[in-house]
Amino acid sequence: MSKTNAVKYAPRAQEPQRTAYPSYLVPVPSAPAEGVGEEALTVTRQLEELSARINQTETLTRALLARLEEDEALAPYNHVQGRQIGMIKVRYKNLGRLPPREVSYDDE
Amino acid sequence: MEFLPERHYAHAPITEAVIDFGVQLSADPTAENLGEIRDESYAQRDPVFMGHVQFGSGTTSATQQALGWRFRSADGPYIYQVRTDGFALSRLTPYENWDNFSSEARRIWDKYRAVAKPITVQRIALRYINRIDIPLPLNDFGEYLQCSPSVSPHLPQGLSNYLMSLTIPLDELVTVVVNEAILNQVTKPNAVSILLDIGVSQSLSLPFEEEALWERFGYLRKVKNHVFEACITDKTRELFQ
């Protein structure tokens, strides 16, 4: 077996800039669907469908985030962070005790 | 498959362990009814919801569905969930040992069974979430992790972030899911935290006897331990001594 290169940890110097949303649907790696917190994955599925259809990004993202933050129905997701659609992230913490799990379309 | 030797660590990196049952209930017990599954050691009760967000052209809507309840022990480290689709017990850090954890799960599971009366158990699973703090500088992920990303030699060999999800069918019944990622949180100075999240699950197609079910959990635990040992190196083991 050939030896692979050593891959090191290289902390980034600055926050990455936003990238334009591509015109095709970026595949989403399936997130683990068992255990605590699985309820939030439903949100992800809806976001997947959304990303395929929307190109007017910022306005809807802001509306979505405002709605998420206002809606008591989503109270379990006590931390919601959004970015440009195509790079939307829904981050949630249940009881603040789990490592935050993050699902996204397209990382920075 | 030959399992790697099990080891006991003085400072195991487990941040949460979960014993999980997926069940089918009859139509009778509602999420509200499941709130009756109380235990005096678990004082704090919170509802568990499923949230749906619907997107349209320019409009959004959100709905919720009650799934059950989550109870937290007074001293904190145990949490159980009673849901219309299952039962789970979580043990938060500091993790003690399997005997204590599984005994507590069995004790609360018996209460769940008595009230919810599941028709079938469709799935059982264990999930162990580990946070491994690796001292910096980290010049080779491979020194600490046997499952780590490789990067084309034509690219720089430094990573600021990664997320790897491996789904490994172990045999016809058991599936292993390994999620590994850099946790971008500063939890310890001069260290980088790696998430090593190991899930081992089995789907059940036939009715299971209670004893056989727990024997099976014992087997899933052996698989989980094997996966953990298979993912780390001796250098990582030294961190847990």
mmCIF file of C-alpha atoms in Angstrom:
data_model
loop_
_atom_site.group_PDB
_atom_site.id
_atom_site.type_symbol
_atom_site.label_atom_id
_atom_site.label_comp_id
_atom_site.label_asym_id
_atom_site.label_seq_id
_atom_site.Cartn_x
_atom_site.Cartn_y
_atom_site.Cartn_z
ATOM 1 C CA MET A 1 0.000 0.000 0.000
ATOM 2 C CA SER A 2 1.469 3.330 -0.964
ATOM 3 C CA LYS A 3 1.937 5.907 1.752
ATOM 4 C CA THR A 4 -0.339 8.898 1.489
ATOM 5 C CA ASN A 5 0.766 12.451 2.146
ATOM 6 C CA ALA A 6 0.525 13.902 5.618
ATOM 7 C CA VAL A 7 -2.491 16.186 5.760
ATOM 8 C CA LYS A 8 -2.138 18.823 8.446
ATOM 9 C CA TYR A 9 -4.477 21.135 10.277
ATOM 10 C CA ALA A 10 -4.228 24.652 8.896
ATOM 11 C CA PRO A 11 -6.532 27.113 10.667
ATOM 12 C CA ARG A 12 -7.835 29.710 8.284
ATOM 13 C CA ALA A 13 -6.662 33.252 8.632
ATOM 14 C CA GLN A 14 -9.951 34.927 7.764
ATOM 15 C CA GLU A 15 -13.608 34.214 7.194
ATOM 16 C CA PRO A 16 -14.232 33.052 3.639
ATOM 17 C CA GLN A 17 -16.164 35.270 1.252
ATOM 18 C CA ARG A 18 -19.526 34.216 -0.043
ATOM 19 C CA THR A 19 -19.633 32.316 -3.261
ATOM 20 C CA ALA A 20 -22.364 32.690 -5.854
ATOM 21 C CA TYR A 21 -24.954 29.957 -5.812
ATOM 22 C CA PRO A 22 -24.417 27.574 -8.693
ATOM 23 C CA SER A 23 -27.118 26.974 -11.267
ATOM 24 C CA TYR A 24 -27.358 23.292 -10.490
ATOM 25 C CA LEU A 25 -28.397 21.568 -7.293
ATOM 26 C CA VAL A 26 -25.457 20.790 -5.117
ATOM 27 C CA PRO A 27 -25.841 17.338 -3.611
ATOM 28 C CA VAL A 28 -26.273 17.351 0.122
ATOM 29 C CA PRO A 29 -24.460 14.691 2.115
ATOM 30 C CA SER A 30 -27.044 12.798 4.076
ATOM 31 C CA ALA A 31 -26.925 13.662 7.713
ATOM 32 C CA PRO A 32 -27.144 11.064 10.447
ATOM 33 C CA ALA A 33 -30.787 10.344 11.062
ATOM 34 C CA GLU A 34 -30.754 8.645 14.376
ATOM 35 C CA GLY A 35 -30.392 9.764 17.930
ATOM 36 C CA VAL A 36 -31.091 13.043 19.569
ATOM 37 C CA GLY A 37 -31.937 15.974 17.380
ATOM 38 C CA GLU A 38 -33.189 14.149 14.340
ATOM 39 C CA GLU A 39 -36.298 16.327 14.210
ATOM 40 C CA ALA A 40 -34.312 19.189 12.770
ATOM 41 C CA LEU A 41 -33.375 17.199 9.711
ATOM 42 C CA THR A 42 -36.809 17.749 8.272
ATOM 43 C CA VAL A 43 -35.885 21.370 7.911
ATOM 44 C CA THR A 44 -32.907 20.365 5.844
ATOM 45 C CA ARG A 45 -34.978 18.410 3.392
ATOM 46 C CA GLN A 46 -37.172 21.397 2.762
ATOM 47 C CA LEU A 47 -34.130 23.573 2.275
ATOM 48 C CA GLU A 48 -32.880 21.130 -0.323
ATOM 49 C CA GLU A 49 -36.016 21.584 -2.371
ATOM 50 C CA LEU A 50 -35.818 25.294 -1.934
ATOM 51 C CA SER A 51 -32.274 25.577 -3.119
ATOM 52 C CA ALA A 52 -33.157 23.911 -6.367
ATOM 53 C CA ARG A 53 -35.724 26.528 -7.231
ATOM 54 C CA ILE A 54 -34.655 29.847 -5.836
ATOM 55 C CA ASN A 55 -32.163 32.250 -7.240
ATOM 56 C CA GLN A 56 -33.389 35.439 -5.583
ATOM 57 C CA THR A 57 -31.354 34.684 -2.547
ATOM 58 C CA GLU A 58 -30.905 37.363 0.017
ATOM 59 C CA THR A 59 -34.470 38.569 0.392
ATOM 60 C CA LEU A 60 -35.906 35.162 0.976
ATOM 61 C CA THR A 61 -33.148 34.166 3.308
ATOM 62 C CA ARG A 62 -33.831 37.139 5.495
ATOM 63 C CA ALA A 63 -37.568 36.382 5.461
ATOM 64 C CA LEU A 64 -36.890 32.785 6.321
ATOM 65 C CA LEU A 65 -34.625 33.617 9.190
ATOM 66 C CA ALA A 66 -37.047 36.159 10.576
ATOM 67 C CA ARG A 67 -39.757 33.542 10.436
ATOM 68 C CA LEU A 68 -37.665 30.863 12.033
ATOM 69 C CA GLU A 69 -36.704 33.128 14.860
ATOM 70 C CA GLU A 70 -40.250 34.312 15.468
ATOM 71 C CA ASP A 71 -42.032 31.020 15.239
ATOM 72 C CA GLU A 72 -42.544 29.258 18.520
ATOM 73 C CA ALA A 73 -42.945 26.049 16.592
ATOM 74 C CA LEU A 74 -39.246 26.102 16.026
ATOM 75 C CA ALA A 75 -38.305 26.918 19.568
ATOM 76 C CA PRO A 76 -36.267 23.721 19.934
ATOM 77 C CA TYR A 77 -33.880 25.060 17.361
ATOM 78 C CA ASN A 78 -32.606 27.741 19.588
ATOM 79 C CA HIS A 79 -29.861 28.888 17.338
ATOM 80 C CA VAL A 80 -30.446 29.452 13.684
ATOM 81 C CA GLN A 81 -27.860 30.870 11.408
ATOM 82 C CA GLY A 82 -28.425 31.531 7.763
ATOM 83 C CA ARG A 83 -26.384 32.567 4.843
ATOM 84 C CA GLN A 84 -26.944 33.113 1.203
ATOM 85 C CA ILE A 85 -29.212 30.463 -0.201
ATOM 86 C CA GLY A 86 -27.112 27.794 -1.695
ATOM 87 C CA MET A 87 -25.065 28.059 1.428
ATOM 88 C CA ILE A 88 -27.852 28.054 3.975
ATOM 89 C CA LYS A 89 -26.943 26.496 7.216
ATOM 90 C CA VAL A 90 -29.292 25.401 9.897
ATOM 91 C CA ARG A 91 -27.430 24.915 13.081
ATOM 92 C CA TYR A 92 -29.211 23.712 16.127
ATOM 93 C CA LYS A 93 -28.421 22.838 19.639
ATOM 94 C CA ASN A 94 -30.751 20.879 21.839
ATOM 95 C CA LEU A 95 -30.315 21.861 25.458
ATOM 96 C CA GLY A 96 -26.924 23.201 24.532
ATOM 97 C CA ARG A 97 -25.356 19.874 25.325
ATOM 98 C CA LEU A 98 -24.508 18.351 21.974
ATOM 99 C CA PRO A 99 -21.783 19.364 19.642
ATOM 100 C CA PRO A 100 -23.636 21.581 17.185
ATOM 101 C CA ARG A 101 -24.523 19.570 14.134
ATOM 102 C CA GLU A 102 -24.499 21.414 10.931
ATOM 103 C CA VAL A 103 -25.922 20.599 7.566
ATOM 104 C CA SER A 104 -25.307 22.687 4.524
ATOM 105 C CA TYR A 105 -25.471 22.698 0.775
ATOM 106 C CA ASP A 106 -22.213 24.121 0.033
ATOM 107 C CA ASP A 107 -19.539 24.850 2.500
ATOM 108 C CA GLU A 108 -17.563 28.057 2.295
ATOM 109 C CA MET B 1 -14.912 -10.209 11.755
ATOM 110 C CA GLU B 2 -12.360 -10.229 14.509
ATOM 111 C CA PHE B 3 -12.874 -7.420 16.975
ATOM 112 C CA LEU B 4 -9.978 -5.309 18.203
ATOM 113 C CA PRO B 5 -9.245 -5.596 21.938
ATOM 114 C CA GLU B 6 -11.444 -3.441 24.136
ATOM 115 C CA ARG B 7 -9.708 -0.911 26.347
ATOM 116 C CA HIS B 8 -10.707 1.144 29.321
ATOM 117 C CA TYR B 9 -9.663 4.779 29.349
ATOM 118 C CA ALA B 10 -9.337 6.982 32.415
ATOM 119 C CA HIS B 11 -10.391 9.984 30.334
ATOM 120 C CA ALA B 12 -12.696 8.617 27.659
ATOM 121 C CA PRO B 13 -13.629 11.370 25.183
ATOM 122 C CA ILE B 14 -17.351 10.516 25.152
ATOM 123 C CA THR B 15 -19.541 13.612 25.265
ATOM 124 C CA GLU B 16 -22.798 11.748 24.776
ATOM 125 C CA ALA B 17 -23.886 8.139 24.546
ATOM 126 C CA VAL B 18 -27.339 7.180 23.277
ATOM 127 C CA ILE B 19 -29.313 3.939 23.489
ATOM 128 C CA ASP B 20 -32.126 4.221 21.003
ATOM 129 C CA PHE B 21 -35.228 2.152 20.198
ATOM 130 C CA GLY B 22 -37.364 2.743 17.123
ATOM 131 C CA VAL B 23 -40.833 1.345 17.764
ATOM 132 C CA GLN B 24 -44.262 1.082 16.291
ATOM 133 C CA LEU B 25 -47.049 1.987 18.695
ATOM 134 C CA SER B 26 -50.722 1.226 18.427
ATOM 135 C CA ALA B 27 -52.994 4.164 17.677
ATOM 136 C CA ASP B 28 -53.832 4.676 21.354
ATOM 137 C CA PRO B 29 -50.884 6.387 23.027
ATOM 138 C CA THR B 30 -50.599 10.015 22.008
ATOM 139 C CA ALA B 31 -47.579 12.197 22.547
ATOM 140 C CA GLU B 32 -49.491 13.723 25.463
ATOM 141 C CA ASN B 33 -50.029 10.290 27.071
ATOM 142 C CA LEU B 34 -46.322 9.599 26.941
ATOM 143 C CA GLY B 35 -45.809 12.480 29.342
ATOM 144 C CA GLU B 36 -47.089 10.099 32.041
ATOM 145 C CA ILE B 37 -43.905 8.064 31.814
ATOM 146 C CA ARG B 38 -42.338 9.772 34.785
ATOM 147 C CA ASP B 39 -39.489 8.877 37.039
ATOM 148 C CA GLU B 40 -38.776 10.693 40.246
ATOM 149 C CA SER B 41 -35.081 11.038 39.428
ATOM 150 C CA TYR B 42 -35.899 13.002 36.295
ATOM 151 C CA ALA B 43 -37.399 16.293 37.335
ATOM 152 C CA GLN B 44 -37.162 18.432 34.237
ATOM 153 C CA ARG B 45 -39.677 17.776 31.445
ATOM 154 C CA ASP B 46 -39.649 19.381 27.994
ATOM 155 C CA PRO B 47 -41.743 18.647 24.934
ATOM 156 C CA VAL B 48 -40.185 17.170 21.796
ATOM 157 C CA PHE B 49 -41.498 18.477 18.493
ATOM 158 C CA MET B 50 -41.021 17.778 14.853
ATOM 159 C CA GLY B 51 -40.864 21.034 12.930
ATOM 160 C CA HIS B 52 -41.770 21.466 9.283
ATOM 161 C CA VAL B 53 -40.832 24.541 7.305
ATOM 162 C CA GLN B 54 -42.571 25.004 3.989
ATOM 163 C CA PHE B 55 -41.225 27.316 1.332
ATOM 164 C CA GLY B 56 -43.137 28.823 -1.541
ATOM 165 C CA SER B 57 -42.441 31.641 -3.908
ATOM 166 C CA GLY B 58 -41.946 34.471 -1.461
ATOM 167 C CA THR B 59 -43.793 32.881 1.457
ATOM 168 C CA THR B 60 -42.789 30.574 4.225
ATOM 169 C CA SER B 61 -44.798 28.691 6.798
ATOM 170 C CA ALA B 62 -43.926 26.534 9.737
ATOM 171 C CA THR B 63 -45.870 23.859 11.568
ATOM 172 C CA GLN B 64 -45.102 21.556 14.404
ATOM 173 C CA GLN B 65 -46.098 18.113 15.519
ATOM 174 C CA ALA B 66 -45.770 16.850 19.061
ATOM 175 C CA LEU B 67 -43.608 13.735 19.207
ATOM 176 C CA GLY B 68 -43.288 13.206 22.930
ATOM 177 C CA TRP B 69 -41.245 14.355 25.874
ATOM 178 C CA ARG B 70 -37.697 14.676 27.055
ATOM 179 C CA PHE B 71 -36.853 14.247 30.738
ATOM 180 C CA ARG B 72 -33.604 15.246 32.336
ATOM 181 C CA SER B 73 -32.232 13.852 35.564
ATOM 182 C CA ALA B 74 -31.906 16.231 38.475
ATOM 183 C CA ASP B 75 -28.147 15.912 38.554
ATOM 184 C CA GLY B 76 -27.929 16.325 34.794
ATOM 185 C CA PRO B 77 -26.089 13.504 33.072
ATOM 186 C CA TYR B 78 -29.081 11.367 31.999
ATOM 187 C CA ILE B 79 -31.821 12.375 29.575
ATOM 188 C CA TYR B 80 -34.555 10.127 28.306
ATOM 189 C CA GLN B 81 -36.893 10.711 25.425
ATOM 190 C CA VAL B 82 -40.300 9.076 25.142
ATOM 191 C CA ARG B 83 -41.652 9.571 21.657
ATOM 192 C CA THR B 84 -44.437 8.164 19.533
ATOM 193 C CA ASP B 85 -41.743 6.642 17.335
ATOM 194 C CA GLY B 86 -39.353 5.425 19.971
ATOM 195 C CA PHE B 87 -37.427 5.685 23.171
ATOM 196 C CA ALA B 88 -33.898 6.872 23.835
ATOM 197 C CA LEU B 89 -31.661 7.343 26.832
ATOM 198 C CA SER B 90 -28.676 9.668 26.637
ATOM 199 C CA ARG B 91 -25.772 9.742 29.024
ATOM 200 C CA LEU B 92 -23.803 12.955 28.947
ATOM 201 C CA THR B 93 -20.256 13.467 30.088
ATOM 202 C CA PRO B 94 -18.814 12.137 32.339
ATOM 203 C CA TYR B 95 -19.614 8.718 30.906
ATOM 204 C CA GLU B 96 -19.308 5.972 33.481
ATOM 205 C CA ASN B 97 -19.601 2.505 32.035
ATOM 206 C CA TRP B 98 -21.851 0.314 29.966
ATOM 207 C CA ASP B 99 -23.304 -1.582 32.919
ATOM 208 C CA ASN B 100 -24.627 1.556 34.596
ATOM 209 C CA PHE B 101 -25.770 3.072 31.329
ATOM 210 C CA SER B 102 -27.586 0.003 30.020
ATOM 211 C CA SER B 103 -29.141 -0.728 33.437
ATOM 212 C CA GLU B 104 -30.595 2.761 33.572
ATOM 213 C CA ALA B 105 -31.827 2.443 29.981
ATOM 214 C CA ARG B 106 -33.494 -0.826 30.788
ATOM 215 C CA ARG B 107 -35.135 0.587 33.894
ATOM 216 C CA ILE B 108 -36.695 3.491 31.996
ATOM 217 C CA TRP B 109 -37.442 1.364 28.917
ATOM 218 C CA ASP B 110 -39.570 -0.889 31.137
ATOM 219 C CA LYS B 111 -41.613 2.147 32.144
ATOM 220 C CA TYR B 112 -41.979 3.137 28.492
ATOM 221 C CA ARG B 113 -43.108 -0.360 27.545
ATOM 222 C CA ALA B 114 -45.679 -0.416 30.335
ATOM 223 C CA VAL B 115 -47.366 2.793 29.162
ATOM 224 C CA ALA B 116 -46.701 2.935 25.413
ATOM 225 C CA LYS B 117 -47.110 -0.815 24.805
ATOM 226 C CA PRO B 118 -45.106 -0.907 21.578
ATOM 227 C CA ILE B 119 -46.364 -3.422 19.025
ATOM 228 C CA THR B 120 -42.921 -3.981 17.565
ATOM 229 C CA VAL B 121 -39.366 -2.801 17.997
ATOM 230 C CA GLN B 122 -38.226 -1.929 14.497
ATOM 231 C CA ARG B 123 -34.749 -0.690 15.140
ATOM 232 C CA ILE B 124 -32.184 -0.576 17.903
ATOM 233 C CA ALA B 125 -29.122 1.637 17.874
ATOM 234 C CA LEU B 126 -26.205 2.889 19.892
ATOM 235 C CA ARG B 127 -24.574 6.205 19.241
ATOM 236 C CA TYR B 128 -21.422 7.444 20.919
ATOM 237 C CA ILE B 129 -20.315 11.003 20.268
ATOM 238 C CA ASN B 130 -16.672 11.646 21.082
ATOM 239 C CA ARG B 131 -14.744 14.883 21.132
ATOM 240 C CA ILE B 132 -11.035 14.348 20.781
ATOM 241 C CA ASP B 133 -8.835 17.332 21.602
ATOM 242 C CA ILE B 134 -5.624 16.973 19.623
ATOM 243 C CA PRO B 135 -2.714 19.191 20.655
ATOM 244 C CA LEU B 136 -1.407 21.702 18.112
ATOM 245 C CA PRO B 137 0.496 21.825 15.907
ATOM 246 C CA LEU B 138 -1.160 18.943 14.113
ATOM 247 C CA ASN B 139 1.029 18.090 11.159
ATOM 248 C CA ASP B 140 -0.619 14.848 10.158
ATOM 249 C CA PHE B 141 -4.195 13.847 10.920
ATOM 250 C CA GLY B 142 -3.083 10.285 10.224
ATOM 251 C CA GLU B 143 -0.979 10.281 13.390
ATOM 252 C CA TYR B 144 -4.178 10.415 15.412
ATOM 253 C CA LEU B 145 -6.920 9.114 13.151
ATOM 254 C CA GLN B 146 -6.997 6.003 11.023
ATOM 255 C CA CYS B 147 -10.039 7.368 9.196
ATOM 256 C CA SER B 148 -8.971 10.762 7.943
ATOM 257 C CA PRO B 149 -9.204 12.578 4.626
ATOM 258 C CA SER B 150 -6.522 12.278 1.996
ATOM 259 C CA VAL B 151 -5.862 15.231 -0.281
ATOM 260 C CA SER B 152 -4.542 15.119 -3.812
ATOM 261 C CA PRO B 153 -0.766 15.666 -3.852
ATOM 262 C CA HIS B 154 -1.406 18.451 -6.372
ATOM 263 C CA LEU B 155 -3.140 20.493 -3.675
ATOM 264 C CA PRO B 156 -1.865 22.108 -0.473
ATOM 265 C CA GLN B 157 -1.838 19.540 2.330
ATOM 266 C CA GLY B 158 -3.440 21.788 4.953
ATOM 267 C CA LEU B 159 -7.099 21.616 5.977
ATOM 268 C CA SER B 160 -8.932 24.184 8.063
ATOM 269 C CA ASN B 161 -12.112 22.128 8.102
ATOM 270 C CA TYR B 162 -13.544 18.845 6.989
ATOM 271 C CA LEU B 163 -16.630 16.709 7.416
ATOM 272 C CA MET B 164 -16.592 13.037 6.600
ATOM 273 C CA SER B 165 -19.558 10.707 6.837
ATOM 274 C CA LEU B 166 -19.026 7.002 6.298
ATOM 275 C CA THR B 167 -21.867 4.511 6.149
ATOM 276 C CA ILE B 168 -20.486 1.000 6.441
ATOM 277 C CA PRO B 169 -22.753 -2.040 6.165
ATOM 278 C CA LEU B 170 -21.170 -4.461 8.601
ATOM 279 C CA ASP B 171 -23.298 -7.431 7.680
ATOM 280 C CA GLU B 172 -26.864 -8.069 6.586
ATOM 281 C CA LEU B 173 -28.239 -6.709 9.831
ATOM 282 C CA VAL B 174 -25.900 -4.113 11.261
ATOM 283 C CA THR B 175 -24.913 -0.752 9.809
ATOM 284 C CA VAL B 176 -22.175 1.514 11.112
ATOM 285 C CA VAL B 177 -22.187 5.268 10.558
ATOM 286 C CA VAL B 178 -19.039 7.229 11.346
ATOM 287 C CA ASN B 179 -19.200 11.000 11.212
ATOM 288 C CA GLU B 180 -15.919 12.769 11.645
ATOM 289 C CA ALA B 181 -15.360 16.494 11.513
ATOM 290 C CA ILE B 182 -13.317 19.336 12.836
ATOM 291 C CA LEU B 183 -15.316 21.134 15.496
ATOM 292 C CA ASN B 184 -14.768 24.800 14.971
ATOM 293 C CA GLN B 185 -15.093 25.610 18.627
ATOM 294 C CA VAL B 186 -12.297 26.465 20.946
ATOM 295 C CA THR B 187 -12.775 23.953 23.734
ATOM 296 C CA LYS B 188 -9.191 23.698 24.871
ATOM 297 C CA PRO B 189 -6.276 26.074 24.290
ATOM 298 C CA ASN B 190 -3.647 24.968 21.781
ATOM 299 C CA ALA B 191 -5.744 22.085 20.567
ATOM 300 C CA VAL B 192 -8.095 21.287 17.733
ATOM 301 C CA SER B 193 -11.238 19.323 18.537
ATOM 302 C CA ILE B 194 -12.277 16.455 16.337
ATOM 303 C CA LEU B 195 -15.782 15.060 16.390
ATOM 304 C CA LEU B 196 -15.862 11.283 16.156
ATOM 305 C CA ASP B 197 -19.511 10.288 16.120
ATOM 306 C CA ILE B 198 -20.109 6.538 15.899
ATOM 307 C CA GLY B 199 -23.559 5.083 15.310
ATOM 308 C CA VAL B 200 -24.276 1.368 15.177
ATOM 309 C CA SER B 201 -27.787 0.271 14.337
ATOM 310 C CA GLN B 202 -29.767 -2.809 13.518
ATOM 311 C CA SER B 203 -33.164 -3.055 11.869
ATOM 312 C CA LEU B 204 -35.421 -5.719 13.288
ATOM 313 C CA SER B 205 -37.942 -7.479 11.135
ATOM 314 C CA LEU B 206 -39.200 -10.088 13.564
ATOM 315 C CA PRO B 207 -40.572 -9.733 17.093
ATOM 316 C CA PHE B 208 -37.756 -9.842 19.611
ATOM 317 C CA GLU B 209 -37.772 -11.253 23.072
ATOM 318 C CA GLU B 210 -36.757 -8.740 25.671
ATOM 319 C CA GLU B 211 -33.655 -10.661 26.749
ATOM 320 C CA ALA B 212 -32.560 -11.182 23.156
ATOM 321 C CA LEU B 213 -32.950 -7.472 22.558
ATOM 322 C CA TRP B 214 -30.496 -6.623 25.333
ATOM 323 C CA GLU B 215 -28.101 -9.307 24.223
ATOM 324 C CA ARG B 216 -28.183 -7.664 20.838
ATOM 325 C CA PHE B 217 -27.394 -4.301 22.399
ATOM 326 C CA GLY B 218 -24.385 -5.987 23.977
ATOM 327 C CA TYR B 219 -23.251 -7.044 20.529
ATOM 328 C CA LEU B 220 -23.788 -3.533 19.099
ATOM 329 C CA ARG B 221 -21.623 -2.227 21.919
ATOM 330 C CA LYS B 222 -18.811 -4.575 20.921
ATOM 331 C CA VAL B 223 -19.137 -3.312 17.352
ATOM 332 C CA LYS B 224 -19.075 0.287 18.559
ATOM 333 C CA ASN B 225 -15.929 -0.322 20.591
ATOM 334 C CA HIS B 226 -14.289 -1.999 17.628
ATOM 335 C CA VAL B 227 -15.144 0.933 15.353
ATOM 336 C CA PHE B 228 -13.751 3.405 17.877
ATOM 337 C CA GLU B 229 -10.481 1.516 18.225
ATOM 338 C CA ALA B 230 -10.314 1.138 14.456
ATOM 339 C CA CYS B 231 -10.632 4.901 13.945
ATOM 340 C CA ILE B 232 -7.874 6.033 16.322
ATOM 341 C CA THR B 233 -4.167 5.379 16.807
ATOM 342 C CA ASP B 234 -1.900 4.661 19.770
ATOM 343 C CA LYS B 235 -1.005 8.347 19.871
ATOM 344 C CA THR B 236 -4.688 9.167 20.350
ATOM 345 C CA ARG B 237 -5.033 6.502 23.024
ATOM 346 C CA GLU B 238 -2.295 8.228 25.001
ATOM 347 C CA LEU B 239 -4.512 11.319 25.188
ATOM 348 C CA PHE B 240 -7.147 9.356 27.085
ATOM 349 C CA GLN B 241 -4.874 7.835 29.746
#
